[in-house]
Amino acid sequence: MEINFSLEQIEQVAQKIIAENPNKVILFHGEMGVGKTTLIKQLCKYLGVQGATNSPTFSLVNEYKAADNQIVYHFDFYRLNKETEALDMGIDDYLYSGNWCFVEWAEKIPNLIPEAHSVITISLLPDGKRELILS
């Protein structure tokens, strides 16, 4: 799936992503500031997360309760120095839990990603819109 969108359309983009029935482990790729966290916040909202969501830049992972007792994990590995740090925090338990796992900066843990995953790549276009590719 490929979509060009403005940030004002992000709610509809989140709905389209979930409608595509992606794997529950989704890796988010894109430059800093392109809107990865903003999209993840909207995906959480669409999945029924109540209350505030924010980037787990310092904590590495945030856990949210969604509708139907689903759990959503949001990871931000930007500050990770080694894959072993992710192993020490129990990343395998999260990624193989069957829950939604939204992973920013997954390139920091390439050897730990489950085979069954989806990828969202976001790029900033010259007109200020974003290009999103879900694979």
Short mmCIF file of C-alpha atoms in Angstrom, two decimals:
data_model
loop_
_atom_site.label_atom_id
_atom_site.label_comp_id
_atom_site.label_asym_id
_atom_site.label_seq_id
_atom_site.Cartn_x
_atom_site.Cartn_y
_atom_site.Cartn_z
CA MET A 1 0.00 0.00 0.00
CA GLU A 2 1.25 3.47 -0.85
CA ILE A 3 -0.35 6.72 0.32
CA ASN A 4 0.56 10.38 -0.04
CA PHE A 5 -1.04 12.41 2.74
CA SER A 6 -0.95 15.60 4.76
CA LEU A 7 -0.85 15.51 8.56
CA GLU A 8 -4.50 16.64 8.57
CA GLN A 9 -5.37 13.27 6.97
CA ILE A 10 -3.50 11.13 9.49
CA GLU A 11 -6.67 9.76 11.11
CA GLN A 12 -7.80 8.26 7.78
CA VAL A 13 -4.27 6.95 7.14
CA ALA A 14 -4.31 5.05 10.45
CA GLN A 15 -7.67 3.50 9.55
CA LYS A 16 -6.35 2.41 6.14
CA ILE A 17 -3.25 0.85 7.69
CA ILE A 18 -5.27 -1.27 10.14
CA ALA A 19 -7.73 -2.18 7.34
CA GLU A 20 -4.78 -3.67 5.42
CA ASN A 21 -4.46 -6.24 8.24
CA PRO A 22 -0.69 -5.82 8.74
CA ASN A 23 1.38 -8.06 10.98
CA LYS A 24 1.12 -6.95 14.59
CA VAL A 25 4.84 -6.16 14.69
CA ILE A 26 5.25 -3.02 12.59
CA LEU A 27 8.61 -1.36 11.99
CA PHE A 28 8.56 2.38 11.29
CA HIS A 29 11.32 3.80 9.10
CA GLY A 30 11.91 7.44 8.27
CA GLU A 31 14.05 10.43 9.09
CA MET A 32 13.72 12.11 12.45
CA GLY A 33 10.78 14.50 12.45
CA VAL A 34 8.95 12.89 9.52
CA GLY A 35 5.96 11.88 11.65
CA LYS A 36 6.56 8.32 12.84
CA THR A 37 5.50 9.03 16.43
CA THR A 38 2.54 11.12 15.27
CA LEU A 39 1.31 8.21 13.15
CA ILE A 40 1.83 5.74 15.99
CA LYS A 41 -0.21 7.97 18.30
CA GLN A 42 -3.03 7.95 15.75
CA LEU A 43 -2.81 4.16 15.33
CA CYS A 44 -3.07 3.79 19.11
CA LYS A 45 -6.11 6.06 19.16
CA TYR A 46 -7.74 4.07 16.34
CA LEU A 47 -7.10 0.83 18.28
CA GLY A 48 -8.95 2.30 21.25
CA VAL A 49 -6.15 3.53 23.50
CA GLN A 50 -7.60 6.07 25.90
CA GLY A 51 -5.54 8.93 27.27
CA ALA A 52 -2.18 10.34 26.34
CA THR A 53 0.41 8.50 24.30
CA ASN A 54 3.96 9.71 23.89
CA SER A 55 7.32 8.67 22.55
CA PRO A 56 9.27 6.24 24.74
CA THR A 57 12.59 7.83 23.78
CA PHE A 58 14.02 7.52 27.28
CA SER A 59 12.11 4.51 28.60
CA LEU A 60 12.52 2.53 25.32
CA VAL A 61 8.99 1.12 25.57
CA ASN A 62 5.53 2.36 26.51
CA GLU A 63 2.61 0.02 27.11
CA TYR A 64 -0.98 1.02 26.39
CA LYS A 65 -4.29 -0.71 26.96
CA ALA A 66 -6.48 -0.63 23.88
CA ALA A 67 -10.04 -1.75 23.13
CA ASP A 68 -11.02 -5.38 23.72
CA ASN A 69 -8.20 -5.76 26.28
CA GLN A 70 -5.57 -5.51 23.57
CA ILE A 71 -2.12 -4.30 24.54
CA VAL A 72 -0.07 -1.97 22.36
CA TYR A 73 3.68 -1.64 22.83
CA HIS A 74 5.49 1.38 21.39
CA PHE A 75 9.27 1.13 21.15
CA ASP A 76 11.78 3.85 20.36
CA PHE A 77 15.30 2.47 20.00
CA TYR A 78 16.93 5.71 18.88
CA ARG A 79 19.10 5.88 22.01
CA LEU A 80 20.00 2.18 21.97
CA ASN A 81 23.74 1.52 21.64
CA LYS A 82 23.76 -2.28 21.27
CA GLU A 83 21.25 -5.02 20.49
CA THR A 84 22.09 -6.63 23.81
CA GLU A 85 20.39 -3.69 25.55
CA ALA A 86 17.14 -4.70 23.85
CA LEU A 87 17.68 -8.33 24.86
CA ASP A 88 18.29 -7.22 28.45
CA MET A 89 14.90 -5.48 28.51
CA GLY A 90 13.17 -8.66 27.29
CA ILE A 91 12.45 -7.57 23.72
CA ASP A 92 11.70 -11.16 22.65
CA ASP A 93 8.84 -11.37 25.15
CA TYR A 94 7.28 -8.25 23.66
CA LEU A 95 7.82 -9.03 19.98
CA TYR A 96 6.49 -12.58 20.24
CA SER A 97 3.59 -11.75 22.58
CA GLY A 98 0.95 -11.52 19.84
CA ASN A 99 0.25 -7.91 20.84
CA TRP A 100 0.67 -4.84 18.68
CA CYS A 101 4.32 -3.75 18.65
CA PHE A 102 5.13 -0.44 16.96
CA VAL A 103 8.90 -0.13 16.62
CA GLU A 104 10.75 3.09 15.80
CA TRP A 105 14.45 2.86 14.89
CA ALA A 106 14.26 -0.92 14.37
CA GLU A 107 17.47 -0.71 12.36
CA LYS A 108 19.22 -0.68 15.78
CA ILE A 109 18.02 -4.28 16.41
CA PRO A 110 18.13 -5.95 12.98
CA ASN A 111 18.88 -9.44 14.28
CA LEU A 112 16.02 -9.43 16.77
CA ILE A 113 13.09 -8.65 14.45
CA PRO A 114 10.59 -11.51 14.01
CA GLU A 115 10.21 -12.90 10.51
CA ALA A 116 6.51 -12.02 10.54
CA HIS A 117 6.48 -8.23 10.56
CA SER A 118 5.29 -5.32 8.46
CA VAL A 119 7.22 -2.19 7.56
CA ILE A 120 5.98 1.38 7.25
CA THR A 121 8.35 3.78 5.55
CA ILE A 122 7.52 7.48 5.72
CA SER A 123 9.23 10.12 3.58
CA LEU A 124 8.76 13.87 3.49
CA LEU A 125 7.77 15.16 0.05
CA PRO A 126 8.81 18.57 -1.33
CA ASP A 127 5.25 19.91 -0.92
CA GLY A 128 5.24 19.08 2.81
CA LYS A 129 3.07 15.99 2.44
CA ARG A 130 4.25 12.55 3.44
CA GLU A 131 4.64 9.42 1.38
CA LEU A 132 3.84 6.23 3.29
CA ILE A 133 4.64 2.77 2.03
CA LEU A 134 3.31 -0.26 3.93
CA SER A 135 4.99 -3.54 3.05
#
